[in-house]
Amino acid sequence: MTGAVPQDLHPAADKLFGPRLDLAQEYAQLLVTDGVLRGLIGPREAPRIWERHLLNCAAVADLIPAGAEVVDVGSGAGLPGLVLAVARPDLTVTLVEPLARRTAFLDEAVASLGLDETTTVVRARAEECVGRVDPADVVTARAVAPLDRLAGWCLPLAAIGGRLLALKGSSAVAEIEEHGAALERLGAGTPVVRLCGDGLLAEPTTVVEVVRERQVQTKRGSQKKSRRE
């Protein structure tokens, strides 16, 4: 199994990764070899690593401003956080993952890809990172939990005015309708569905964008104000 870009996906890969495409292929090689052996990527996913995973995640970069600080919650094998770090060297990325075998892979991947200066791996649950990591401009998460629970974990990690970008599938609109009230209680603005890679990918990436508009009271009292508030 090789991490090379399939020929039919080269136009999209070139567009999304640009001069970092070789580095993206190195990461893909890690995923389809060590990632599969360690159980981080299913064997059936390996042949589709570019179509279903790397390009799907890289497309989200269009929603992230230059020089942003990004926290990726539930990184797993690095999707989407490590993909964004590969595609966008201007970003500062923190990969948050509670499982030791996954953080071991992430640490090794970051070192192997030479991303040490821009990417940090933190072994912890999201709720343990409040006050431990700098408030983020953008918090990302992919296939982690329903939107209400996800926002409860992720929004406290964002600066006021920062955003949660939740990579979702066809359930995005239904989840917004179901959890809209819960998001408002968490200090969020009106969520918006974004399609990333439309016209470039066969299946655009569906992202729910949620802005953290205000700080809210928690059961333990007021959240501490971030440096940026």
Tab-separated table of C-alpha atoms in Angstrom:
chain	number	residue	atom	x	y	z
A	1	MET	CA	0.000	0.000	0.000
A	2	THR	CA	1.341	3.394	-0.959
A	3	GLY	CA	0.451	6.907	0.171
A	4	ALA	CA	0.844	8.404	-3.310
A	5	VAL	CA	-2.033	10.498	-4.640
A	6	PRO	CA	-4.252	8.578	-7.083
A	7	GLN	CA	-3.926	10.068	-10.557
A	8	ASP	CA	-7.557	11.179	-10.770
A	9	LEU	CA	-7.245	13.100	-7.501
A	10	HIS	CA	-4.080	14.989	-8.422
A	11	PRO	CA	-5.853	18.215	-9.474
A	12	ALA	CA	-7.638	18.482	-6.110
A	13	ALA	CA	-4.526	17.477	-4.138
A	14	ASP	CA	-2.387	20.023	-6.000
A	15	LYS	CA	-4.926	22.754	-5.296
A	16	LEU	CA	-5.348	21.953	-1.602
A	17	PHE	CA	-1.747	21.176	-0.646
A	18	GLY	CA	0.232	23.160	-3.213
A	19	PRO	CA	3.989	23.020	-2.532
A	20	ARG	CA	3.324	20.854	0.542
A	21	LEU	CA	1.931	17.942	-1.504
A	22	ASP	CA	5.073	15.827	-1.080
A	23	LEU	CA	4.773	16.254	2.688
A	24	ALA	CA	1.097	15.280	2.509
A	25	GLN	CA	2.079	12.104	0.670
A	26	GLU	CA	4.594	11.302	3.423
A	27	TYR	CA	1.792	11.641	5.964
A	28	ALA	CA	-0.488	9.479	3.826
A	29	GLN	CA	2.220	6.816	3.773
A	30	LEU	CA	2.354	6.856	7.577
A	31	LEU	CA	-1.422	6.458	7.748
A	32	VAL	CA	-1.654	3.494	5.370
A	33	THR	CA	1.260	1.677	7.040
A	34	ASP	CA	1.737	2.444	10.753
A	35	GLY	CA	-1.759	3.888	11.031
A	36	VAL	CA	-3.324	0.633	9.870
A	37	LEU	CA	-0.968	-1.579	11.906
A	38	ARG	CA	-1.794	0.381	15.079
A	39	GLY	CA	-5.522	0.260	14.440
A	40	LEU	CA	-5.906	3.996	13.852
A	41	ILE	CA	-7.071	3.563	10.265
A	42	GLY	CA	-9.232	0.645	9.163
A	43	PRO	CA	-7.718	-1.568	6.447
A	44	ARG	CA	-10.665	-0.818	4.162
A	45	GLU	CA	-10.033	2.913	4.549
A	46	ALA	CA	-6.409	2.748	3.419
A	47	PRO	CA	-7.155	2.621	-0.341
A	48	ARG	CA	-9.481	5.616	0.106
A	49	ILE	CA	-7.212	7.652	2.372
A	50	TRP	CA	-6.997	10.574	-0.054
A	51	GLU	CA	-10.606	10.704	-1.189
A	52	ARG	CA	-12.306	10.171	2.163
A	53	HIS	CA	-9.819	11.624	4.601
A	54	LEU	CA	-6.942	13.830	3.468
A	55	LEU	CA	-8.735	15.902	0.833
A	56	ASN	CA	-11.890	15.987	2.927
A	57	CYS	CA	-9.939	17.545	5.809
A	58	ALA	CA	-7.658	19.794	3.768
A	59	ALA	CA	-10.650	21.522	2.166
A	60	VAL	CA	-11.543	22.989	5.575
A	61	ALA	CA	-8.406	25.161	5.448
A	62	ASP	CA	-10.338	27.687	3.342
A	63	LEU	CA	-12.360	28.598	6.458
A	64	ILE	CA	-9.280	29.305	8.597
A	65	PRO	CA	-7.641	32.754	8.557
A	66	ALA	CA	-3.928	33.267	8.055
A	67	GLY	CA	-1.752	32.760	11.127
A	68	ALA	CA	-4.574	31.299	13.212
A	69	GLU	CA	-4.138	29.250	16.364
A	70	VAL	CA	-6.018	25.980	15.929
A	71	VAL	CA	-6.985	23.371	18.514
A	72	ASP	CA	-8.070	20.011	17.091
A	73	VAL	CA	-10.227	17.995	19.498
A	74	GLY	CA	-10.206	14.191	19.317
A	75	SER	CA	-7.405	14.156	16.752
A	76	GLY	CA	-7.132	10.374	16.497
A	77	ALA	CA	-4.702	9.782	13.643
A	78	GLY	CA	-4.497	13.529	12.989
A	79	LEU	CA	-7.725	14.173	11.116
A	80	PRO	CA	-8.231	17.036	10.510
A	81	GLY	CA	-5.610	18.738	12.712
A	82	LEU	CA	-2.443	17.205	11.312
A	83	VAL	CA	-3.736	17.540	7.749
A	84	LEU	CA	-4.223	21.268	8.367
A	85	ALA	CA	-0.729	21.550	9.844
A	86	VAL	CA	0.679	19.919	6.702
A	87	ALA	CA	-1.330	22.068	4.292
A	88	ARG	CA	-0.939	25.362	6.165
A	89	PRO	CA	2.512	26.077	7.636
A	90	ASP	CA	1.223	29.470	8.834
A	91	LEU	CA	-1.048	27.805	11.416
A	92	THR	CA	-0.159	26.934	14.997
A	93	VAL	CA	-1.907	23.628	15.711
A	94	THR	CA	-2.548	21.802	18.998
A	95	LEU	CA	-3.688	18.196	18.653
A	96	VAL	CA	-5.799	17.091	21.642
A	97	GLU	CA	-6.259	13.339	22.045
A	98	PRO	CA	-6.831	11.323	25.261
A	99	LEU	CA	-5.650	7.852	24.140
A	100	ALA	CA	-1.973	7.007	24.612
A	101	ARG	CA	-1.573	4.843	21.501
A	102	ARG	CA	-2.956	7.653	19.361
A	103	THR	CA	-0.834	10.393	20.929
A	104	ALA	CA	2.233	8.168	20.472
A	105	PHE	CA	1.473	7.962	16.750
A	106	LEU	CA	0.830	11.712	16.563
A	107	ASP	CA	4.101	12.544	18.345
A	108	GLU	CA	6.024	10.319	15.941
A	109	ALA	CA	4.218	11.711	12.899
A	110	VAL	CA	4.853	15.327	13.923
A	111	ALA	CA	8.564	14.577	14.367
A	112	SER	CA	8.832	12.548	11.153
A	113	LEU	CA	7.135	15.287	9.104
A	114	GLY	CA	9.236	18.057	10.641
A	115	LEU	CA	6.250	19.899	12.074
A	116	ASP	CA	7.646	20.318	15.600
A	117	GLU	CA	7.799	24.106	15.435
A	118	THR	CA	4.127	24.578	14.582
A	119	THR	CA	2.372	21.518	16.006
A	120	THR	CA	1.953	20.296	19.584
A	121	VAL	CA	0.368	17.072	20.828
A	122	VAL	CA	-1.528	17.154	24.127
A	123	ARG	CA	-2.751	13.942	25.738
A	124	ALA	CA	-5.975	14.976	27.458
A	125	ARG	CA	-9.718	15.228	27.117
A	126	ALA	CA	-11.008	18.510	25.739
A	127	GLU	CA	-12.537	19.568	29.061
A	128	GLU	CA	-9.145	19.125	30.746
A	129	CYS	CA	-7.550	21.600	28.329
A	130	VAL	CA	-9.466	24.709	29.365
A	131	GLY	CA	-6.821	27.018	30.822
A	132	ARG	CA	-4.109	24.555	29.818
A	133	VAL	CA	-3.913	25.513	26.150
A	134	ASP	CA	-4.125	29.040	24.755
A	135	PRO	CA	-7.605	30.159	23.649
A	136	ALA	CA	-7.914	29.287	19.970
A	137	ASP	CA	-9.023	31.235	16.944
A	138	VAL	CA	-10.444	27.988	15.579
A	139	VAL	CA	-11.359	24.679	17.215
A	140	THR	CA	-11.812	21.726	14.857
A	141	ALA	CA	-13.383	18.313	15.374
A	142	ARG	CA	-14.324	15.476	13.037
A	143	ALA	CA	-16.821	12.718	13.779
A	144	VAL	CA	-16.419	13.093	17.532
A	145	ALA	CA	-19.929	13.505	19.004
A	146	PRO	CA	-23.376	15.053	18.446
A	147	LEU	CA	-23.255	18.811	18.026
A	148	ASP	CA	-24.501	19.764	21.499
A	149	ARG	CA	-21.917	17.662	23.332
A	150	LEU	CA	-19.223	18.640	20.851
A	151	ALA	CA	-19.889	22.343	21.380
A	152	GLY	CA	-19.845	21.835	25.144
A	153	TRP	CA	-16.327	20.443	24.900
A	154	CYS	CA	-14.970	22.697	22.153
A	155	LEU	CA	-16.392	26.192	22.613
A	156	PRO	CA	-14.631	26.752	25.985
A	157	LEU	CA	-11.346	26.225	24.123
A	158	ALA	CA	-12.107	29.048	21.689
A	159	ALA	CA	-11.461	32.716	22.300
A	160	ILE	CA	-14.496	34.986	22.330
A	161	GLY	CA	-15.102	35.554	18.629
A	162	GLY	CA	-13.340	32.281	17.848
A	163	ARG	CA	-15.059	29.482	15.984
A	164	LEU	CA	-15.808	25.792	16.169
A	165	LEU	CA	-15.553	24.044	12.801
A	166	ALA	CA	-17.291	20.687	13.170
A	167	LEU	CA	-16.847	18.360	10.213
A	168	LYS	CA	-20.192	16.653	9.740
A	169	GLY	CA	-21.986	14.636	7.096
A	170	SER	CA	-25.572	14.672	5.936
A	171	SER	CA	-26.767	15.076	9.537
A	172	ALA	CA	-25.518	18.684	9.769
A	173	VAL	CA	-28.810	20.501	9.183
A	174	ALA	CA	-30.773	18.114	11.394
A	175	GLU	CA	-28.251	18.493	14.210
A	176	ILE	CA	-28.477	22.278	14.038
A	177	GLU	CA	-32.263	22.106	14.262
A	178	GLU	CA	-32.120	19.663	17.166
A	179	HIS	CA	-29.362	21.336	19.185
A	180	GLY	CA	-29.748	25.016	18.349
A	181	ALA	CA	-31.112	25.909	21.794
A	182	ALA	CA	-28.288	24.054	23.521
A	183	LEU	CA	-25.721	25.913	21.446
A	184	GLU	CA	-27.236	29.247	22.426
A	185	ARG	CA	-27.002	28.305	26.109
A	186	LEU	CA	-23.312	27.552	25.552
A	187	GLY	CA	-22.690	31.092	24.337
A	188	ALA	CA	-22.763	30.312	20.626
A	189	GLY	CA	-24.106	32.402	17.805
A	190	THR	CA	-26.322	31.019	15.055
A	191	PRO	CA	-24.605	27.976	13.496
A	192	VAL	CA	-24.006	27.979	9.747
A	193	VAL	CA	-23.445	25.065	7.368
A	194	ARG	CA	-20.485	25.505	5.016
A	195	LEU	CA	-19.560	23.325	2.036
A	196	CYS	CA	-15.798	23.143	1.519
A	197	GLY	CA	-14.241	21.952	-1.712
A	198	ASP	CA	-17.466	22.406	-3.673
A	199	GLY	CA	-16.612	22.058	-7.367
A	200	LEU	CA	-13.233	20.547	-6.470
A	201	LEU	CA	-14.126	17.381	-4.562
A	202	ALA	CA	-16.618	14.754	-5.713
A	203	GLU	CA	-18.224	15.082	-2.286
A	204	PRO	CA	-17.660	18.472	-0.621
A	205	THR	CA	-16.869	18.561	3.091
A	206	THR	CA	-19.835	19.622	5.210
A	207	VAL	CA	-18.806	21.838	8.115
A	208	VAL	CA	-20.943	23.345	10.859
A	209	GLU	CA	-19.419	26.693	11.810
A	210	VAL	CA	-20.250	27.971	15.298
A	211	VAL	CA	-18.926	31.269	16.671
A	212	ARG	CA	-18.328	31.611	20.402
A	213	GLU	CA	-20.015	34.956	21.020
A	214	ARG	CA	-19.958	35.150	24.785
A	215	GLN	CA	-18.738	33.547	27.956
A	216	VAL	CA	-21.321	31.647	29.989
A	217	GLN	CA	-21.712	30.572	33.586
A	218	THR	CA	-20.737	27.000	34.363
A	219	LYS	CA	-21.629	24.772	37.279
A	220	ARG	CA	-18.291	25.605	38.829
A	221	GLY	CA	-18.786	29.316	38.368
A	222	SER	CA	-17.669	31.734	35.711
A	223	GLN	CA	-15.181	30.573	33.165
A	224	LYS	CA	-11.879	32.320	33.432
A	225	LYS	CA	-11.423	35.068	30.927
A	226	SER	CA	-8.966	34.278	28.185
A	227	ARG	CA	-6.093	36.561	27.281
A	228	ARG	CA	-7.986	37.630	24.168
A	229	GLU	CA	-11.299	38.509	25.825
